[in-house]
Amino acid sequence: MMDWRCRLVLLGLSSMAALFQLGCQFEPPAPSADTADRAEAMGLFADNECCTNPGEIANCWWVDADADGVTCTPERPCASGRSCDYSAAGPDGQGLCRCSDQGDCDDGSQMDGECVLKTGVCGPSFCNGYKTCSCWGGCVDANFGGYETPSQRCADSDAGFPGYCCEGKYPADPAGAAAGYCSAQINCVGCASAADCDDGLFCNGVETCQSGSCVAGTPPCAAGTPCSDTCNEADDTCFSASGTSCDDGLFCNGDDTCDGAGVCGHSGDPCVDPDPSLDHVSCYSCNELLDTCYQPAGVTSCDDGNGCTLGDRCNGAGKCLPGAPVACGSGPCMTATCKNCDPTSPGCTPEGSSGWRCEIAPAPSGTACSDKNGCTRDDICDGAGLCLGLPITASECLDEIEASVPGVRQCNTAHCVSTGPGDHACFPVAL
């Protein structure tokens, strides 16, 4: 039997120089009939092209996967209804069965593979023996001495191995580290670092290795974040596509859409005055509190554009209603008119803050008026702003007295006293 130290050389656990120091002597395994046929067809038998051709090394992995029944084609679907993954097709166009647990890859009969949870597809089992590239052509079973499988090798207590095969994963206890894939514990762990758990996907978060087991990551795209809560696996970003609707909760900045770089953009003020020629912008303006373009009726001040109205108020429908007209004071023979006054115009000085002034002018001469003196009659404007009446004479006043007191004229004259606008009283005065 071959010395166990020589076996370590074949396993790659010791240097090739040790072959000579140990005096190891062995013959290469004779290829099986299947191997010989394959090698002859490839023109590789009896030479060492396989040792230097990486493609042949990869091909042996697919040969092993075929042997373990975990490859699939349209004519040979996966067992247990699992789908076939063609993303990394084999040399003959075959795919690999997808899996979520070991039962999807090992049914105890046709399938005898291993579920690689990291990628979610089945692969060839390591522990039941695997194919390796032969320097004499084709793929052969790995030589563990007497053609032991890894499971048999780990169970070889005479050679100091601890007992259980770990499918090429890291052993659970330090004692198994020397064997590389053997463990004294039947529950072999699945990782030694986070790199062993990385599934290459962005949208499910960063996987970690905790106590020898892979732990799923937290999805990086937090829900509820506008334009940054949609995972984009192709770009490894959380950005929603440009033009995707979003909402920042505000009304007055307009419609919201994502810009494709994680920012929720806005269309601008939605309350553009439909009739900008009217000066009622304060009534048709954005109201964030009510999510409308109208300011409340009766409480919001505005300007109807007419300086001669005061106390203008919004009507609740975007319009400005005029307030009370400006009252311009005037005399009985003066006319007063309110005029809009633009303070930027030469010669116009407004009297009010809203831009108005009262223009006063004398009434035309002869215009009837009242001088508010009861002792005058036939009052008319003089054309210069004064109201003038003709005085009631003493004779006229005495006539009024005599109408009720006959004979008063004999020894009296009369005196007029105004008792109010348009009213008077006459009193006799003795001669």
Coordinates of C-alpha atoms in Angstrom, one line a residue, residues 15-398:
S15 CA 5.2 19.6 -2.2
M16 CA 6.1 17.5 -5.2
A17 CA 9.7 17.7 -4.0
A18 CA 8.6 15.4 -1.2
L19 CA 8.1 12.6 -3.7
F20 CA 11.8 12.2 -4.1
Q21 CA 12.6 12.7 -0.4
L22 CA 10.0 10.0 0.6
G23 CA 10.9 7.8 -2.3
C24 CA 7.4 7.6 -3.4
Q25 CA 6.8 5.4 -6.4
F26 CA 3.4 5.0 -8.1
E27 CA 2.0 4.4 -11.5
P28 CA -0.6 6.7 -13.0
P29 CA -4.1 5.2 -12.8
A30 CA -5.2 3.4 -16.0
P31 CA -8.0 5.4 -17.6
S32 CA -11.4 3.8 -17.6
A33 CA -12.9 2.7 -20.8
D34 CA -15.1 5.8 -20.8
T35 CA -12.1 8.0 -20.1
A36 CA -10.1 6.3 -22.9
D37 CA -12.9 6.7 -25.4
R38 CA -13.2 10.4 -24.4
A39 CA -9.4 10.9 -24.6
E40 CA -9.1 9.2 -27.9
A41 CA -11.9 11.3 -29.4
M42 CA -10.2 14.5 -28.1
G43 CA -6.8 13.4 -29.3
L44 CA -5.4 13.7 -25.8
F45 CA -4.5 10.1 -24.9
A46 CA -0.9 9.5 -24.0
D47 CA 0.1 13.1 -23.8
N48 CA -0.1 15.8 -21.2
E49 CA -2.1 18.5 -22.9
C50 CA -4.8 18.3 -20.2
C51 CA -2.4 19.4 -17.5
T52 CA -1.8 22.7 -19.3
N53 CA -5.2 23.3 -20.8
P54 CA -7.5 25.2 -18.3
G55 CA -10.5 24.5 -20.5
E56 CA -10.1 20.8 -20.0
I57 CA -9.9 21.3 -16.2
A58 CA -13.3 23.2 -16.3
N59 CA -14.7 20.5 -18.6
C60 CA -14.0 17.9 -15.9
W61 CA -16.2 19.8 -13.5
W62 CA -19.1 19.5 -16.0
V63 CA -18.4 15.8 -16.5
D64 CA -18.7 15.4 -12.7
A65 CA -21.9 17.4 -12.6
D66 CA -23.3 15.2 -15.4
A67 CA -22.3 12.1 -13.4
D68 CA -24.1 13.4 -10.3
G69 CA -27.3 14.1 -12.3
V70 CA -27.5 17.8 -11.5
T71 CA -27.3 19.1 -15.1
C72 CA -30.4 19.6 -17.2
T73 CA -31.5 20.1 -20.8
P74 CA -34.9 20.6 -22.4
E75 CA -35.0 16.9 -23.0
R76 CA -33.8 16.1 -19.5
P77 CA -35.5 18.5 -17.0
C78 CA -34.6 18.7 -13.4
A79 CA -36.2 16.4 -10.9
S80 CA -38.8 17.7 -8.3
G81 CA -40.0 20.4 -10.7
R82 CA -37.0 22.7 -10.2
S83 CA -36.1 25.1 -13.0
C84 CA -33.0 24.8 -15.1
D85 CA -30.5 27.6 -15.0
Y86 CA -28.7 28.2 -18.3
S87 CA -26.8 31.3 -17.3
A88 CA -23.5 29.4 -17.2
A89 CA -24.1 26.7 -19.8
G90 CA -21.8 23.7 -20.0
P91 CA -19.7 22.5 -22.9
D92 CA -22.7 20.6 -24.3
G93 CA -25.2 23.4 -23.7
Q94 CA -26.5 21.9 -20.5
G95 CA -27.6 24.0 -17.5
L96 CA -27.8 23.4 -13.8
C97 CA -30.8 22.7 -11.7
R98 CA -31.8 25.5 -9.3
C99 CA -32.1 24.6 -5.6
S100 CA -33.2 26.0 -2.3
D101 CA -32.0 23.1 -0.1
Q102 CA -30.0 19.9 -0.4
G103 CA -33.1 17.9 -1.2
D104 CA -33.3 19.6 -4.6
C105 CA -29.9 18.2 -5.6
D106 CA -29.8 14.8 -3.9
D107 CA -32.8 12.5 -4.2
G108 CA -30.9 9.4 -3.3
S109 CA -31.1 7.9 -6.7
Q110 CA -30.8 9.9 -10.0
M111 CA -29.4 13.1 -8.3
D112 CA -26.4 12.9 -6.0
G113 CA -25.2 16.5 -6.1
E114 CA -24.7 19.4 -3.7
C115 CA -26.9 22.5 -3.3
V116 CA -24.7 25.6 -3.5
L117 CA -26.9 28.1 -1.6
K118 CA -24.5 30.9 -2.5
T119 CA -25.5 30.7 -6.1
G120 CA -28.8 28.9 -5.8
V121 CA -27.9 26.1 -8.2
C122 CA -26.8 22.5 -7.8
G123 CA -23.2 21.4 -8.4
P124 CA -21.4 18.1 -8.3
S125 CA -20.8 16.6 -4.9
F126 CA -17.3 16.7 -3.6
C127 CA -17.7 14.0 -1.0
N128 CA -18.9 11.2 -3.2
G129 CA -15.8 11.4 -5.4
Y130 CA -15.0 13.9 -8.1
K131 CA -13.4 14.0 -11.5
T132 CA -10.1 15.6 -12.1
C133 CA -8.0 16.2 -15.2
S134 CA -5.6 13.4 -16.1
C135 CA -2.3 14.2 -17.7
W136 CA -2.8 11.2 -19.8
G137 CA -6.0 12.5 -21.3
G138 CA -9.6 13.1 -20.3
C139 CA -11.1 13.1 -16.8
V140 CA -10.5 10.5 -14.2
D141 CA -11.7 9.9 -10.6
A142 CA -9.4 11.7 -8.1
N143 CA -6.8 9.4 -6.7
F144 CA -6.9 9.3 -2.9
G145 CA -5.0 6.1 -2.7
G146 CA -7.0 3.0 -3.7
Y147 CA -9.5 5.3 -5.4
E148 CA -11.0 6.5 -2.1
T149 CA -13.7 9.1 -2.3
P150 CA -13.3 12.2 0.0
S151 CA -15.8 10.7 2.4
Q152 CA -13.8 7.5 2.6
R153 CA -10.6 9.5 2.9
C154 CA -12.0 11.6 5.8
A155 CA -13.1 8.3 7.5
D156 CA -9.5 6.9 7.3
S157 CA -8.6 7.1 11.0
D158 CA -5.4 5.2 10.3
A159 CA -4.2 8.2 8.3
G160 CA -5.2 10.6 11.0
F161 CA -8.3 12.1 9.4
P162 CA -11.2 13.2 11.7
G163 CA -14.2 11.5 10.1
Y164 CA -16.7 13.7 8.1
C165 CA -16.4 15.1 4.6
C166 CA -17.5 18.8 4.3
E167 CA -18.2 19.0 0.6
G168 CA -15.1 21.1 0.2
K169 CA -16.3 23.7 2.7
Y170 CA -14.4 24.9 5.8
P171 CA -14.4 22.4 8.7
A172 CA -16.1 23.3 11.9
D173 CA -13.2 22.6 14.2
P174 CA -9.5 23.5 14.0
A175 CA -8.5 19.9 14.1
G176 CA -10.0 19.3 10.7
A177 CA -8.1 22.2 9.1
A178 CA -5.2 20.0 8.3
A179 CA -7.4 17.8 6.2
G180 CA -8.8 20.8 4.4
Y181 CA -12.2 19.3 3.8
C182 CA -12.6 16.9 6.7
S183 CA -14.2 17.7 10.0
A184 CA -14.7 15.9 13.4
Q185 CA -18.1 17.5 13.5
I186 CA -20.9 16.2 11.2
N187 CA -22.3 19.8 11.0
C188 CA -19.6 21.3 8.7
V189 CA -19.8 25.1 8.5
G190 CA -20.5 27.0 5.3
C191 CA -18.2 29.9 5.4
A192 CA -15.0 31.3 6.9
S193 CA -15.4 35.0 5.8
A194 CA -18.0 37.2 4.2
A195 CA -16.4 36.6 0.8
D196 CA -17.7 33.0 1.0
C197 CA -21.2 34.3 1.3
D198 CA -21.3 36.9 -1.4
D199 CA -23.9 36.0 -4.0
G200 CA -22.9 38.8 -6.3
L201 CA -26.3 40.5 -6.0
F202 CA -26.8 44.1 -4.9
C203 CA -30.5 44.3 -4.2
N204 CA -30.5 41.8 -1.3
G205 CA -27.8 43.5 0.7
V206 CA -24.3 42.5 1.8
E207 CA -24.1 38.9 3.2
T208 CA -22.0 38.2 6.2
C209 CA -20.4 35.1 7.8
Q210 CA -21.5 34.7 11.4
S211 CA -20.3 31.7 13.4
G212 CA -19.6 29.7 10.3
S213 CA -23.0 30.4 8.7
C214 CA -23.9 32.8 5.9
V215 CA -26.4 35.4 7.1
A216 CA -28.5 37.3 4.5
G217 CA -27.9 41.0 4.1
T218 CA -30.4 43.9 4.5
P219 CA -31.8 45.3 1.2
P220 CA -30.1 48.6 0.7
C221 CA -33.0 50.5 -0.8
A222 CA -35.1 51.7 2.1
A223 CA -38.8 51.9 1.4
G224 CA -40.5 55.3 1.5
T225 CA -37.4 57.2 0.2
P226 CA -38.6 59.1 -2.9
C227 CA -36.6 58.0 -6.0
S228 CA -34.2 55.9 -3.9
D229 CA -36.3 53.0 -2.9
T230 CA -36.3 51.0 -6.1
C231 CA -33.4 48.6 -6.5
N232 CA -31.7 48.6 -9.8
E233 CA -29.6 45.4 -10.0
A234 CA -28.1 46.2 -13.4
D235 CA -26.5 49.5 -12.1
D236 CA -26.2 48.5 -8.4
T237 CA -28.2 51.6 -7.4
C238 CA -31.4 52.4 -5.6
F239 CA -32.4 55.1 -8.2
S240 CA -35.8 55.0 -9.7
A241 CA -36.0 55.5 -13.5
S242 CA -36.2 59.0 -14.8
G243 CA -39.8 60.2 -15.1
T244 CA -41.0 57.9 -12.3
S245 CA -43.7 59.6 -10.2
C246 CA -42.6 60.6 -6.7
D247 CA -44.1 62.8 -4.0
D248 CA -42.3 65.1 -1.6
G249 CA -45.5 65.9 0.2
L250 CA -45.7 69.5 -1.0
F251 CA -48.3 71.1 -3.4
C252 CA -46.8 74.4 -4.2
N253 CA -43.7 73.1 -6.0
G254 CA -45.7 71.3 -8.7
D255 CA -45.7 67.7 -10.0
D256 CA -42.9 65.5 -8.8
T257 CA -40.9 63.1 -10.9
C258 CA -37.6 61.3 -10.3
D259 CA -34.6 62.5 -12.3
G260 CA -32.9 59.1 -12.5
A261 CA -30.2 60.0 -10.1
G262 CA -32.1 59.6 -6.8
V263 CA -33.6 63.1 -6.7
C264 CA -37.3 63.9 -6.7
G265 CA -37.6 66.9 -9.0
H266 CA -40.4 69.4 -9.3
S267 CA -42.3 71.0 -12.2
G268 CA -42.6 74.4 -10.5
D269 CA -45.4 76.6 -9.2
P270 CA -48.7 75.1 -10.3
C271 CA -50.5 78.4 -9.7
V272 CA -49.6 80.5 -12.8
D273 CA -52.1 83.3 -13.0
P274 CA -54.5 82.5 -15.9
D275 CA -55.1 86.2 -16.5
P276 CA -51.9 88.1 -15.7
S277 CA -53.3 91.3 -17.1
L278 CA -55.4 91.6 -14.0
D279 CA -53.8 92.7 -10.8
H280 CA -55.1 89.9 -8.6
V281 CA -52.1 87.8 -8.1
S282 CA -52.6 87.8 -4.3
C283 CA -55.9 85.9 -4.8
Y284 CA -54.6 83.4 -7.4
S285 CA -51.5 82.1 -5.7
C286 CA -50.4 78.8 -4.1
N287 CA -51.9 77.9 -0.8
E288 CA -49.9 75.1 0.7
L289 CA -52.2 74.7 3.7
L290 CA -55.3 74.0 1.5
D291 CA -53.4 72.5 -1.5
T292 CA -55.2 75.0 -3.8
C293 CA -54.4 78.0 -6.0
Y294 CA -57.1 80.1 -4.4
Q295 CA -56.8 82.3 -1.3
P296 CA -59.7 82.2 1.2
A297 CA -62.7 84.6 0.5
G298 CA -63.2 87.7 2.6
V299 CA -60.0 87.4 4.7
T300 CA -57.2 87.8 2.2
S301 CA -56.3 91.4 1.1
C302 CA -55.8 92.0 -2.5
D303 CA -55.6 94.8 -5.0
D304 CA -58.2 95.1 -7.8
G305 CA -55.9 97.5 -9.7
N306 CA -58.2 100.5 -9.0
G307 CA -56.7 102.9 -6.5
C308 CA -60.0 104.5 -5.9
T309 CA -61.4 101.4 -4.1
L310 CA -60.3 100.6 -0.5
G311 CA -60.4 97.3 1.4
D312 CA -60.3 95.0 -1.6
R313 CA -60.8 91.3 -0.7
C314 CA -60.4 87.9 -2.5
N315 CA -63.6 86.1 -3.4
G316 CA -62.2 82.5 -2.9
A317 CA -62.2 81.7 -6.6
G318 CA -59.0 83.5 -7.5
K319 CA -60.5 87.0 -8.1
C320 CA -60.2 90.3 -6.3
L321 CA -63.4 92.1 -5.4
P322 CA -63.3 95.9 -5.1
G323 CA -63.8 97.6 -1.8
A324 CA -65.6 100.8 -0.9
P325 CA -64.9 103.8 -3.1
V326 CA -62.7 106.6 -1.9
A327 CA -64.8 109.5 -0.6
C328 CA -63.3 112.8 -1.8
G329 CA -64.6 115.8 0.3
S330 CA -65.9 118.9 -1.5
G331 CA -67.8 122.3 -1.0
P332 CA -71.2 123.3 -2.4
C333 CA -69.5 124.8 -5.5
M334 CA -66.6 122.4 -5.9
T335 CA -66.6 119.0 -7.6
A336 CA -64.2 116.3 -6.4
T337 CA -63.3 113.1 -8.4
C338 CA -61.0 110.2 -7.4
K339 CA -58.4 109.4 -10.0
N340 CA -55.9 106.5 -10.2
C341 CA -52.4 108.0 -9.7
D342 CA -49.3 106.2 -10.7
P343 CA -46.5 107.6 -8.5
T344 CA -44.0 106.9 -11.2
S345 CA -45.8 109.3 -13.6
P346 CA -44.6 112.9 -13.6
G347 CA -46.8 115.4 -11.7
C348 CA -48.8 112.8 -9.8
T349 CA -48.4 112.5 -6.1
P350 CA -50.8 109.9 -4.7
E351 CA -52.8 110.7 -1.5
G352 CA -53.4 107.1 -0.6
S353 CA -51.1 104.1 -0.3
S354 CA -53.1 102.2 -3.0
G355 CA -52.3 105.0 -5.6
W356 CA -55.1 107.5 -5.7
R357 CA -55.8 111.2 -5.4
C358 CA -58.8 113.4 -5.4
E359 CA -59.0 116.0 -8.1
I360 CA -61.2 119.1 -7.2
A361 CA -62.5 121.8 -9.5
P362 CA -65.0 124.7 -9.2
A363 CA -68.6 124.1 -10.3
P364 CA -69.7 126.1 -13.4
S365 CA -71.1 129.6 -12.7
G366 CA -74.8 129.6 -12.2
T367 CA -74.9 126.1 -10.7
A368 CA -77.6 126.0 -8.0
C369 CA -76.2 125.6 -4.5
S370 CA -76.9 126.4 -1.0
D371 CA -74.8 128.8 1.1
K372 CA -76.6 127.5 4.2
N373 CA -77.8 131.0 5.1
G374 CA -81.6 131.2 5.4
C375 CA -81.5 135.0 4.9
T376 CA -80.4 134.7 1.3
R377 CA -82.3 133.4 -1.7
D378 CA -81.6 132.2 -5.2
D379 CA -78.1 130.8 -4.3
I380 CA -75.8 130.0 -7.3
C381 CA -72.2 129.2 -7.8
D382 CA -70.0 132.1 -9.0
G383 CA -67.7 129.9 -11.1
A384 CA -64.8 130.4 -8.7
G385 CA -65.9 127.9 -6.1
L386 CA -68.2 130.2 -4.0
C387 CA -71.9 129.9 -3.4
L388 CA -73.6 133.3 -3.4
G389 CA -77.2 134.2 -2.6
L390 CA -79.2 137.4 -2.8
P391 CA -80.0 138.8 0.7
I392 CA -83.6 139.1 1.8
T393 CA -84.2 142.8 2.2
A394 CA -85.9 144.5 5.1
S395 CA -88.8 145.4 3.0
E396 CA -89.2 141.7 1.9
C397 CA -89.0 140.6 5.5
L398 CA -91.5 143.2 6.7

